[in-house]
Coordinates of C-alpha atoms and ligand atoms in Angstrom, one line a residue:
X1 CA -50.0 32.6 32.5
X2 CA -48.6 33.1 36.2
X3 CA -46.6 35.0 37.9
X4 CA -45.3 35.2 41.4
X5 CA -45.7 37.4 44.4
X6 CA -42.8 39.3 42.7
X7 CA -44.4 40.3 39.8
X8 CA -42.0 39.1 37.7
X9 CA -42.7 36.7 34.5
X10 CA -42.3 33.5 35.0
X11 CA -38.6 31.9 35.8
X12 CA -38.4 30.4 32.3
X13 CA -40.6 32.5 29.6
X14 CA -42.3 31.3 26.9
X15 CA -41.4 32.8 23.7
X16 CA -44.7 35.1 23.5
X17 CA -44.0 36.3 27.3
X18 CA -39.9 37.4 25.7
X19 CA -41.9 39.4 23.4
X20 CA -44.2 41.4 25.6
X21 CA -41.5 42.2 27.6
X22 CA -39.1 44.1 25.1
X23 CA -42.0 46.0 23.3
X24 CA -42.3 47.6 26.6
X25 CA -38.9 49.5 25.6
X26 CA -38.0 51.9 23.5
X27 CA -34.5 50.8 23.4
X28 CA -34.9 47.0 23.7
X29 CA -36.5 46.8 21.1
X30 CA -35.3 45.1 17.7
X31 CA -31.8 44.7 20.0
X32 CA -33.0 40.7 21.4
X33 CA -31.6 41.2 24.9
X34 CA -31.0 44.7 25.4
X35 CA -28.4 44.4 27.3
X36 CA -25.3 41.9 27.6
X37 CA -23.6 43.7 30.0
X38 CA -21.5 40.0 31.1
X39 CA -20.4 39.6 28.2
X40 CA -19.4 42.2 26.5
X41 CA -16.5 42.2 28.1
X42 CA -15.0 45.5 26.3
X43 CA -18.2 46.9 25.2
X44 CA -19.2 50.7 25.9
X45 CA -22.4 49.8 27.7
X46 CA -25.2 52.9 27.1
X47 CA -24.8 55.8 29.1
X48 CA -27.8 56.8 31.6
X49 CA -31.3 57.1 30.2
X50 CA -32.0 60.9 31.0
X51 CA -35.6 63.1 31.4
X52 CA -35.7 66.1 32.3
X53 CA -38.0 69.0 32.6
X54 CA -41.2 69.0 34.7
X55 CA -43.4 66.4 33.5
X56 CA -43.0 62.8 32.7
X57 CA -44.4 59.3 31.4
X58 CA -42.8 56.3 33.2
X59 CA -43.5 52.6 32.4
X60 CA -43.3 50.2 34.3
X61 CA -42.9 46.4 32.5
X62 CA -41.0 43.5 32.4
X63 CA -37.8 43.1 30.2
X64 CA -35.3 40.7 29.6
X65 CA -31.5 41.1 30.7
X66 CA -28.5 39.1 31.0
X67 CA -25.5 39.9 33.7
X68 CA -24.6 36.3 34.1
X69 CA -24.8 34.5 30.5
X70 CA -28.4 34.1 31.3
X71 CA -31.2 35.8 30.1
X72 CA -33.7 36.7 33.0
X73 CA -37.1 38.4 33.8
X74 CA -36.2 42.1 35.1
X75 CA -38.8 44.4 36.7
X76 CA -37.3 47.8 34.5
X77 CA -39.1 51.4 33.5
X78 CA -39.3 52.4 30.1
X79 CA -37.3 49.0 29.3
X80 CA -34.3 49.9 31.4
X81 CA -32.4 49.2 34.4
X82 CA -31.5 51.3 36.4
X83 CA -35.0 53.6 35.7
X84 CA -34.0 56.2 33.6
X85 CA -32.0 59.2 35.9
X86 CA -34.4 62.1 36.5
X87 CA -34.0 65.8 36.4
X88 CA -36.1 68.0 38.2
X89 CA -35.3 71.6 39.1
X90 CA -35.7 72.8 43.4
X91 CA -39.2 74.4 43.0
X92 CA -40.2 72.6 40.1
X93 CA -43.9 71.3 40.5
X94 CA -43.3 68.0 38.3
X95 CA -45.6 65.5 37.5
X96 CA -44.9 61.7 36.9
X97 CA -47.4 59.4 34.5
X98 CA -46.5 56.5 36.4
X99 CA -48.1 53.8 34.2
X100 CA -48.2 49.7 35.6
X101 CA -48.0 47.3 32.5
X102 CA -47.1 44.3 34.4
X103 CA -49.6 41.6 33.6
X104 CA -50.4 41.2 37.3
X105 CA -48.8 42.4 39.4
X106 CA -49.9 46.0 41.7
X107 CA -46.2 48.4 40.9
X108 CA -45.8 51.4 43.2
X109 CA -42.8 54.7 42.5
X110 CA -41.2 56.0 46.1
X111 CA -39.1 58.8 45.5
X112 CA -36.6 58.2 48.5
X113 CA -35.8 61.0 50.6
X114 CA -38.1 63.2 48.6
X115 CA -40.6 66.2 50.9
X116 CA -44.0 65.7 49.8
X117 CA -47.8 64.8 50.3
X118 CA -48.4 61.8 52.1
X119 CA -50.8 60.3 49.7
X120 CA -47.8 61.1 46.7
X121 CA -45.3 59.2 49.0
X122 CA -46.0 55.9 47.2
X123 CA -46.0 53.0 50.0
X124 CA -48.9 50.8 48.9
X125 CA -51.4 50.0 51.8
X126 CA -50.1 53.6 53.4
X127 CA -50.0 56.3 50.9
X128 CA -52.3 54.9 48.2
X129 CA -53.6 51.2 47.2
X130 CA -50.2 50.8 44.3
X131 CA -51.0 50.2 40.8
X132 CA -53.4 48.1 39.7
X133 CA -52.4 46.5 36.2
X134 CA -53.4 48.3 33.1
X135 CA -53.4 51.3 35.3
X136 CA -51.9 54.3 35.5
X137 CA -51.5 56.7 38.6
X138 CA -50.7 60.3 38.3
X139 CA -47.5 61.9 41.0
X140 CA -47.2 65.2 41.2
X141 CA -45.9 67.8 44.0
X142 CA -43.6 70.5 44.4
X143 CA -40.1 70.0 45.1
X144 CA -38.9 71.8 48.0
X145 CA -35.0 70.8 48.3
X146 CA -32.1 70.1 46.0
X147 CA -29.3 67.6 45.8
X148 CA -28.8 63.1 45.2
X149 CA -31.6 61.0 45.5
X150 CA -32.8 58.0 44.0
X151 CA -36.5 56.4 43.0
X152 CA -37.9 52.9 44.1
X153 CA -40.4 50.3 44.0
X154 CA -42.3 49.9 47.1
X155 CA -43.9 47.1 46.2
X156 CA -43.2 43.5 47.6
X157 CA -39.7 42.4 46.2
X158 CA -39.9 44.6 42.7
X159 CA -37.2 47.1 43.7
X160 CA -34.5 43.2 44.0
X161 CA -35.5 42.8 40.3
X162 CA -34.6 46.1 38.9
X163 CA -36.9 48.8 39.6
X164 CA -35.1 52.0 40.8
X165 CA -33.4 54.6 39.5
X166 CA -31.6 58.1 40.0
X167 CA -32.9 61.6 40.9
X168 CA -30.8 64.9 40.7
X169 CA -33.0 67.8 42.0
X170 CA -30.7 71.3 40.3
X171 CA -31.2 73.8 43.1
X172 CA -32.3 77.1 42.9
X173 CA -28.9 79.0 44.1
X174 CA -25.4 77.8 42.8
X175 CA -24.1 74.8 44.9
X176 CA -21.4 75.6 47.4
X177 CA -18.6 74.0 45.4
X178 CA -17.9 73.8 41.7
X179 CA -17.3 70.9 39.8
X180 CA -16.8 70.7 35.2
X181 CA -18.8 67.5 34.7
X182 CA -20.5 65.0 36.8
X183 CA -21.1 61.1 36.9
X184 CA -24.0 60.0 38.6
X185 CA -22.6 56.5 40.3
X186 CA -25.5 54.2 41.3
X187 CA -24.0 50.7 43.2
X188 CA -26.9 47.7 43.2
X189 CA -26.9 43.6 43.2
X190 CA -28.8 41.5 41.0
X191 CA -29.1 38.5 41.6
X192 CA -30.8 35.7 38.7
X193 CA -33.4 34.1 40.8
X194 CA -36.6 34.7 41.4
X195 CA -36.1 38.2 44.6
X196 CA -38.9 36.0 46.3
X197 CA -37.5 32.9 46.0
X198 CA -34.4 34.7 47.5
X199 CA -36.5 35.5 50.4
X200 CA -38.3 31.8 51.0
X201 CA -34.7 30.5 51.0
X202 CA -33.4 33.3 53.8
X203 CA -36.5 32.0 55.9
X204 CA -35.0 28.1 55.9
X205 CA -31.8 29.2 55.4
X206 CA -30.5 31.9 56.3
X207 CA -26.7 31.5 56.7
X208 CA -27.2 30.0 53.3
X209 CA -24.7 32.3 51.7
X210 CA -22.4 32.2 54.8
X211 CA -19.9 29.8 53.4
X212 CA -16.8 30.8 55.9
X213 CA -17.6 28.4 59.2
X214 CA -14.0 29.2 60.8
X215 CA -11.4 26.2 60.7
X216 CA -9.5 23.9 62.9
X217 CA -7.1 26.1 61.3
X218 CA -8.6 29.3 62.6
X219 CA -7.8 28.0 65.7
X220 CA -4.8 26.6 66.2
X221 CA -3.7 30.0 65.6
X222 CA -6.1 31.4 68.3
X223 CA -5.0 29.5 70.4
X224 CA -1.5 30.2 69.9
X225 CA -2.7 34.0 70.1
X226 CA -4.8 34.2 72.7
X227 CA -4.2 31.1 74.4
X228 CA -6.6 28.1 74.3
X229 CA -8.5 29.1 77.3
X230 CA -9.0 32.5 76.0
X231 CA -10.4 31.2 72.4
X232 CA -12.0 27.9 73.6
X233 CA -14.4 31.0 75.7
X234 CA -15.2 32.9 72.4
X235 CA -16.2 29.6 70.3
X236 CA -18.2 28.5 73.3
X237 CA -19.6 32.6 73.1
X238 CA -20.3 33.0 68.9
X239 CA -22.3 29.3 69.4
X240 CA -23.7 29.9 72.3
X241 CA -24.9 33.3 69.8
X242 CA -25.5 30.5 67.5
X243 CA -23.5 32.5 64.7
X244 CA -20.3 32.7 63.7
X245 CA -18.2 35.8 63.2
X246 CA -17.9 36.4 59.3
X247 CA -21.7 36.5 59.6
X248 CA -21.5 39.3 57.5
X249 CA -24.0 40.0 55.0
X250 CA -27.8 37.7 54.3
X251 CA -26.7 37.5 51.4
X252 CA -23.8 38.0 49.3
X253 CA -21.2 37.3 46.3
X254 CA -22.3 34.1 45.5
X255 CA -26.1 34.7 44.5
X256 CA -25.5 38.4 43.8
X257 CA -24.1 39.7 40.7
X258 CA -22.6 43.5 41.7
X259 CA -23.7 46.3 39.6
X260 CA -22.5 50.0 38.5
X261 CA -25.1 52.2 36.6
X262 CA -26.6 48.5 35.1
X263 CA -23.5 47.3 34.0
X264 CA -21.7 44.4 35.7
X265 CA -18.0 44.4 36.8
X266 CA -16.9 42.9 33.1
X267 CA -18.6 45.7 31.1
X268 CA -16.8 48.2 33.0
X269 CA -19.2 51.0 33.3
X270 CA -16.9 54.2 32.2
X271 CA -17.0 57.4 32.9
X272 CA -15.6 60.4 30.9
X273 CA -12.9 63.3 32.2
X274 CA -10.6 65.7 30.3
X275 CA -7.4 66.3 32.0
X276 CA -7.8 69.6 34.4
X277 CA -11.9 69.4 35.0
X278 CA -13.2 68.7 38.8
X279 CA -15.0 65.3 38.6
X280 CA -18.6 65.8 40.7
X281 CA -19.8 62.0 41.2
X282 CA -23.2 61.3 42.4
X283 CA -23.3 57.5 44.7
X284 CA -26.1 55.5 45.3
X285 CA -26.7 53.1 46.4
X286 CA -29.7 51.6 45.4
X287 CA -29.5 47.8 46.2
X288 CA -31.6 46.1 48.3
X289 CA -30.0 44.4 50.8
X290 CA -25.2 45.2 50.1
X291 CA -23.0 48.0 52.3
X292 CA -20.7 49.0 49.4
X293 CA -17.2 49.8 50.6
X294 CA -16.5 52.5 47.8
X295 CA -12.7 54.1 46.3
X296 CA -10.7 55.3 43.6
X297 CA -6.9 54.2 43.7
X298 CA -5.4 57.1 43.0
X299 CA -7.7 59.6 44.2
X300 CA -9.0 61.4 46.8
X301 CA -12.3 62.1 47.2
X302 CA -13.8 65.1 48.3
X303 CA -17.2 64.0 50.1
X304 CA -19.8 67.5 49.5
X305 CA -22.7 66.1 50.4
X306 CA -25.2 63.3 52.2
X307 CA -28.4 61.9 51.0
X308 CA -28.6 65.6 49.3
X309 CA -27.7 67.9 51.9
X310 CA -24.9 70.0 51.8
X311 CA -21.7 69.4 54.3
X312 CA -18.7 70.8 55.0
X313 CA -16.4 69.0 52.7
X314 CA -14.1 66.3 53.6
X315 CA -11.5 64.4 52.3
X316 CA -11.1 60.8 52.7
X317 CA -9.8 57.4 50.5
X318 CA -12.6 55.5 50.4
X319 CA -16.2 55.8 52.3
X320 CA -18.6 52.8 52.9
X321 CA -22.2 53.8 51.7
X322 CA -25.5 52.0 53.4
X323 CA -28.2 51.1 51.7
X324 CA -30.3 53.7 50.4
X325 CA -28.0 56.7 51.1
X326 CA -26.3 59.5 48.3
X327 CA -23.1 60.2 49.3
X328 CA -21.7 63.8 46.3
X329 CA -18.4 63.1 45.8
X330 CA -15.5 65.9 44.1
X331 CA -12.7 64.2 42.8
X332 CA -9.4 65.5 40.2
X333 CA -8.2 62.4 38.1
X334 CA -4.6 63.5 37.3
X335 CA -1.2 61.8 36.4
X336 CA -2.9 59.1 34.6
X337 CA -5.6 58.6 31.6
X338 CA -7.6 56.3 33.6
X339 CA -9.1 54.7 37.4
X340 CA -11.2 52.4 38.7
X341 CA -13.9 52.7 41.0
X342 CA -14.1 49.8 43.1
X343 CA -16.7 49.0 45.5
X344 CA -16.4 45.7 47.0
X345 CA -19.7 44.3 49.1
X346 CA -18.4 44.9 52.8
X347 CA -18.5 40.8 53.2
X348 CA -15.3 41.1 50.8
X349 CA -17.3 38.8 48.6
X350 CA -18.0 39.9 45.1
X351 CA -17.6 44.2 43.6
X352 CA -18.7 46.9 41.3
X353 CA -16.9 48.3 39.4
X354 CA -16.7 51.2 36.7
X355 CA -13.6 53.5 35.5
X356 CA -13.0 56.9 35.1
X357 CA -11.0 57.4 32.2
X358 CA -10.1 60.2 29.3
X359 CA -11.7 58.0 26.7
X360 CA -13.7 54.6 26.9
X361 CA -11.8 51.1 26.6
X362 CA -9.5 51.7 29.0
X363 CA -9.1 49.0 32.2
X364 CA -7.2 49.9 34.8
X365 CA -6.4 47.5 37.5
X366 CA -8.5 46.3 40.1
X367 CA -7.4 46.1 43.4
X368 CA -8.3 42.7 45.2
X369 CA -11.1 42.0 47.7
X370 CA -9.8 43.1 50.7
X371 CA -9.1 40.6 53.8
X372 CA -12.7 38.8 54.9
X373 CA -13.7 41.5 58.4
X374 CA -14.7 39.6 61.7
X375 CA -16.9 40.5 63.7
X376 CA -15.9 41.1 67.6
X377 CA -17.4 40.8 70.4
X378 CA -17.6 44.1 70.3
X379 CA -19.9 44.9 66.9
X380 CA -22.4 43.8 68.7
X381 CA -22.3 45.3 72.1
X382 CA -20.8 42.6 74.4
X383 CA -17.5 44.9 75.0
X384 CA -15.2 43.1 76.7
X385 CA -17.1 39.9 77.8
X386 CA -14.6 38.0 76.8
X387 CA -12.2 38.9 79.5
X388 CA -14.3 40.6 82.5
X389 CA -15.8 38.2 85.4
X390 CA -19.0 39.3 83.2
X391 CA -21.2 35.0 83.8
X392 CA -22.0 34.2 80.2
X393 CA -25.0 32.9 81.6
X394 CA -26.1 35.9 80.6
X395 CA -26.5 35.3 77.2
X396 CA -29.0 33.3 77.1
X397 CA -31.3 36.0 77.2
X398 CA -34.3 33.9 77.8
X399 CA -32.5 33.0 81.8
X400 CA -32.5 36.9 82.5
X401 CA -34.8 38.8 84.3
X402 CA -35.5 42.0 82.9
X403 CA -38.8 42.7 83.9
X404 CA -37.2 42.6 86.9
X405 CA -35.0 45.9 86.0
X406 CA -37.9 47.4 86.5
X407 CA -37.8 49.3 82.8
X408 CA -40.9 47.8 80.8
X409 CA -41.8 50.2 78.3
X410 CA -38.8 51.9 76.6
X411 CA -40.2 52.7 73.8
X412 CA -42.8 54.7 75.5
X413 CA -41.7 58.1 75.9
X414 CA -39.9 57.6 78.5
X415 CA -39.4 58.7 82.0
X416 CA -36.2 56.1 82.2
X417 CA -34.2 58.4 79.6
X418 CA -34.1 60.8 82.0
X419 CA -31.8 59.3 84.3
X420 CA -29.1 58.4 81.4
X421 CA -29.6 61.5 79.9
X422 CA -30.6 61.9 76.5
X423 CA -29.2 60.0 73.2
X424 CA -27.1 57.2 74.9
X425 CA -24.0 60.0 74.4
X426 CA -23.1 59.0 78.2
X427 CA -22.9 55.5 77.0
X428 CA -19.4 55.2 75.5
X429 CA -18.0 55.9 79.3
X430 CA -20.7 52.9 80.4
X431 CA -18.9 50.1 81.6
X432 CA -21.8 47.6 81.4
X433 CA -20.1 45.3 85.0
X434 CA -21.3 48.8 86.5
X435 CA -24.2 48.2 85.9
X436 CA -25.1 50.0 83.4
X437 CA -26.6 47.9 80.9
X438 CA -28.3 49.1 78.1
X439 CA -32.4 48.4 79.5
X440 CA -35.1 46.5 76.6
X441 CA -38.5 46.9 76.0
X442 CA -40.3 44.0 77.6
X443 CA -41.7 42.8 74.6
X444 CA -38.0 41.7 72.9
X445 CA -38.7 38.6 76.4
X446 CA -39.1 35.5 76.1
X447 CA -39.4 36.6 72.7
X448 CA -38.7 33.7 70.0
X449 CA -38.6 36.4 67.9
X450 CA -35.1 37.5 69.2
X451 CA -31.9 35.9 69.6
X452 CA -30.1 38.8 70.8
X453 CA -30.2 42.0 72.9
X454 CA -26.7 44.1 73.4
X455 CA -25.5 45.5 76.7
X456 CA -23.1 47.8 76.1
X457 CA -23.7 50.7 73.4
X458 CA -22.4 53.3 71.7
X459 CA -23.0 56.3 68.9
X460 CA -19.5 55.3 67.6
X461 CA -19.7 58.2 65.2
X462 CA -16.3 58.7 64.3
X463 CA -15.7 54.6 64.1
X464 CA -15.0 53.5 60.2
X465 CA -16.9 50.2 61.2
X466 CA -15.7 46.6 61.0
X467 CA -13.7 45.6 58.3
X468 CA -12.7 49.2 57.2
X469 CA -10.6 49.8 60.8
X470 CA -6.4 50.6 60.6
X471 CA -6.4 49.6 56.9
X472 CA -3.6 52.6 56.1
X473 CA -6.7 54.3 54.4
X474 CA -8.6 57.7 55.3
X475 CA -12.1 56.6 55.4
X476 CA -15.7 58.5 56.0
X477 CA -17.4 58.3 59.6
X478 CA -20.5 59.5 59.9
X479 CA -18.5 61.8 62.8
X480 CA -16.6 63.6 59.9
X481 CA -19.8 64.5 58.5
X482 CA -21.2 67.7 59.5
X483 CA -24.1 69.8 58.0
X484 CA -23.3 72.8 56.2
X485 CA -25.8 74.0 57.8
X486 CA -26.9 74.8 61.9
X487 CA -30.4 72.5 62.6
X488 CA -33.0 73.8 60.7
X489 CA -35.4 73.1 63.4
X490 CA -33.2 74.6 66.2
X491 CA -35.7 73.8 69.3
X492 CA -35.0 70.5 71.6
X493 CA -36.5 67.7 71.3
X494 CA -40.1 67.9 73.3
X495 CA -40.4 64.1 73.4
X496 CA -38.1 60.4 73.3
X497 CA -38.8 57.7 71.4
X498 CA -36.5 54.3 72.0
X499 CA -37.0 51.8 69.3
X500 CA -34.6 47.9 69.2
X501 CA -33.6 46.7 66.1
X502 CA -34.6 42.9 66.5
X503 CA -33.8 39.6 65.1
X504 CA -34.1 36.1 65.3
X505 CA -30.3 34.7 62.5
X506 CA -31.3 31.5 61.8
X507 CA -35.5 32.5 61.5
X508 CA -34.5 35.5 59.6
X509 CA -37.0 37.7 61.2
X510 CA -37.3 41.1 62.0
X511 CA -38.2 44.3 64.0
X512 CA -38.5 47.0 65.7
X513 CA -38.2 45.4 69.2
X514 CA -39.7 42.1 68.9
X515 CA -42.6 42.9 67.4
X516 CA -43.6 42.6 63.9
X517 CA -44.9 45.4 61.5
X518 CA -48.1 43.4 60.9
X519 CA -48.7 43.4 64.8
X520 CA -48.0 46.7 65.6
X521 CA -50.0 50.2 65.9
X522 CA -48.4 53.0 64.5
X523 CA -45.7 55.4 66.1
X524 CA -47.7 58.6 66.6
X525 CA -46.7 61.8 66.6
X526 CA -47.6 65.1 67.5
X527 CA -48.1 67.6 64.6
X528 CA -45.4 70.7 64.6
X529 CA -43.7 68.1 67.6
X530 CA -39.3 68.5 67.7
X531 CA -39.1 64.7 68.7
X532 CA -35.8 62.4 69.2
X533 CA -35.8 59.1 67.6
X534 CA -33.5 56.7 69.7
X535 CA -32.2 53.6 68.0
X536 CA -30.8 50.3 70.0
X537 CA -29.0 47.4 67.1
X538 CA -30.0 44.5 69.5
X539 CA -28.6 42.4 66.0
X540 CA -25.3 41.4 65.0
X541 CA -26.0 43.4 61.8
X542 CA -26.8 46.7 60.4
X543 CA -29.4 48.6 60.0
X544 CA -30.1 51.4 57.1
X545 CA -33.2 52.9 58.8
X546 CA -34.5 55.2 56.7
X547 CA -38.6 57.4 57.9
X548 CA -40.3 58.8 54.9
X549 CA -41.6 62.0 54.8
X550 CA -39.1 63.8 57.5
X551 CA -35.8 64.7 57.8
X552 CA -33.8 62.2 60.6
X553 CA -31.4 64.4 62.2
X554 CA -28.3 63.0 63.2
X555 CA -27.5 63.9 66.8
X556 CA -23.8 63.8 67.6
X557 CA -22.7 61.6 70.8
X558 CA -23.3 65.0 73.3
X559 CA -27.2 65.0 71.8
X560 CA -26.3 68.3 69.4
X561 CA -27.6 68.5 65.7
X562 CA -25.1 66.9 63.2
X563 CA -26.4 65.7 59.8
X564 CA -29.9 65.4 58.0
X565 CA -30.3 62.3 56.8
X566 CA -33.3 60.9 55.2
X567 CA -31.3 57.3 56.1
X568 CA -29.1 56.7 58.9
X569 CA -27.3 53.2 59.2
X570 CA -27.2 51.8 62.9
X571 CA -23.6 49.3 62.6
X572 CA -24.2 46.3 65.3
X573 CA -22.9 46.7 68.3
X574 CA -24.4 50.8 68.5
X575 CA -26.9 53.5 69.8
X576 CA -27.5 56.2 67.6
X577 CA -30.0 59.0 68.3
X578 CA -31.6 62.4 65.9
X579 CA -34.1 64.6 65.5
X580 CA -37.4 64.7 63.4
X581 CA -39.6 67.9 62.9
X582 CA -43.0 66.2 62.7
X583 CA -44.4 68.9 59.7
X584 CA -45.7 66.5 57.2
X585 CA -49.2 65.2 58.2
X586 CA -50.3 61.7 57.1
X587 CA -49.3 58.2 57.7
X588 CA -45.9 57.5 57.1
X589 CA -43.4 54.3 56.3
X590 CA -40.3 54.0 58.9
X591 CA -38.6 50.9 58.4
X592 CA -35.1 49.4 57.9
X593 CA -33.9 49.5 53.6
X594 CA -32.8 45.8 53.9
X595 CA -35.4 44.9 51.2
X596 CA -35.7 41.5 53.4
X597 CA -35.9 42.8 56.4
X598 CA -38.6 45.3 55.3
X599 CA -40.3 42.3 54.3
X600 CA -39.7 40.1 57.3
X601 CA -41.0 42.8 59.7
X602 CA -38.6 45.2 60.6
X603 CA -41.1 48.5 59.5
X604 CA -43.2 50.2 61.3
X605 CA -46.1 53.1 60.8
X606 CA -45.7 56.6 61.1
X607 CA -48.1 58.1 61.8
X608 CA -48.3 62.5 62.0
X609 CA -51.7 63.5 63.2
X610 CA -53.1 66.7 64.4
Ligands
LIG701 CU1 -33.0 45.3 58.6

């Protein structure tokens, strides 16, 4: 029997395989399919399986699941999707024995955002060899932090196939806020397709899920509003960029079923409350590819932690959560028996939803999807280009001679940057027509894997992001979140490294500085140093960038410590910087957390050396 690269059982499992999958999970045994969320419109979803203590046994295996009316193979832990909620305690040393019961595929578990020794980080090829079929690997590390985190496979596409679960690390000292009850809200994207086949589809036709080519009617309307020549100009620019302004995400609701705690929208995952209670919701985006915009109509949400770390409380109506981020949110339900937790995808093609209610079975109204957002030139770091006297020929990037600009090596610690101040905080005032254009590494020039370079960029920390601006709601931004503590390191960065997020949409090629993971040397950090990483987005998509092993301390627009994170979203048209203390020796992964972008090459090894 064959398995594909993702480690999944074959698409049409034999009865034998089916039974093998079921035998893995205790809860699955005897149930036929262990869950029918898509079919169980008013059923009661099973709560997350919770394991707590210091000693754990996890078993990775294949199970059949049904989110769409069809039984499909998934990769699960202890037979469940999501994987069990692990409850740890700050200061404890935990031991986790992970058995790989997949027949033909190596596996792994990475503890996202958890500080630990490099050989416990679970990245095959960097931390260890991976866990061979039939083998057990024992993870052991001491917890130096508290908060909401998650774990997932770092092997091929197993994360997309279901291998992800929540982690709560309880703090030793009481939290700086009070709550009466808590619920984990883990968002994810499920596909009935084999994830390996989905990746191959992206390589073959990257715009497969993008049905929204603009129509003649749109053209006439725009021409009436903006004038014919401006409209023609705008269309020509988009044509040159080989993209339509509605390309928001690579894969969307046409392929995905969005899940909340492993339950499809029809299943309506429900978390209970009693009137008068303060509820802590621990949101985790465990998706492979999906940004979610989350709100609870009728309730304000007070965000008290980001990526597990306390922030000054900030009250909002809505937040965007990038892949791999976590937000802890306080709500006080009042005035109704039930509230919808509504999480639409950024491209407005679908949603995950659940309910906060005083009892099971209530179905508050689900709001309609917002209008589909359109990318603007400003979203892509080409602000103002339709209006100024800029020669659009400059957008044929191959024609632009960057080497003559004398900025051949911006990815090295930078002499170039001294002149710019640090971290691009002067960028907002920069006008590319006045000679303030973004510089680019030489490796991008004439590179067939790079289809675009941004010219006018800013951190945009106070920008809610495309599709969320001026929507009448108060929307969370990075600018509005500030760590509850001062810079834990305190030193100014002694060095700066700038990396560009690069890609080619049609080829579905993704990289740093136009160079794929397989082709480049590690980024070397000196043990103990405080350094700055500057990320420049040269693509039309957001990329949630995750550095393993060390915190990413996001800087504000003046280059000061602002917000401690493990995953920093870099929307199109932005340039953002963060500080890193290289206090963890060894080999670490540094990558875009969009699974297929990482797999396509948007990844580097970071090596911390004495
Ligand atoms: Cu990416």
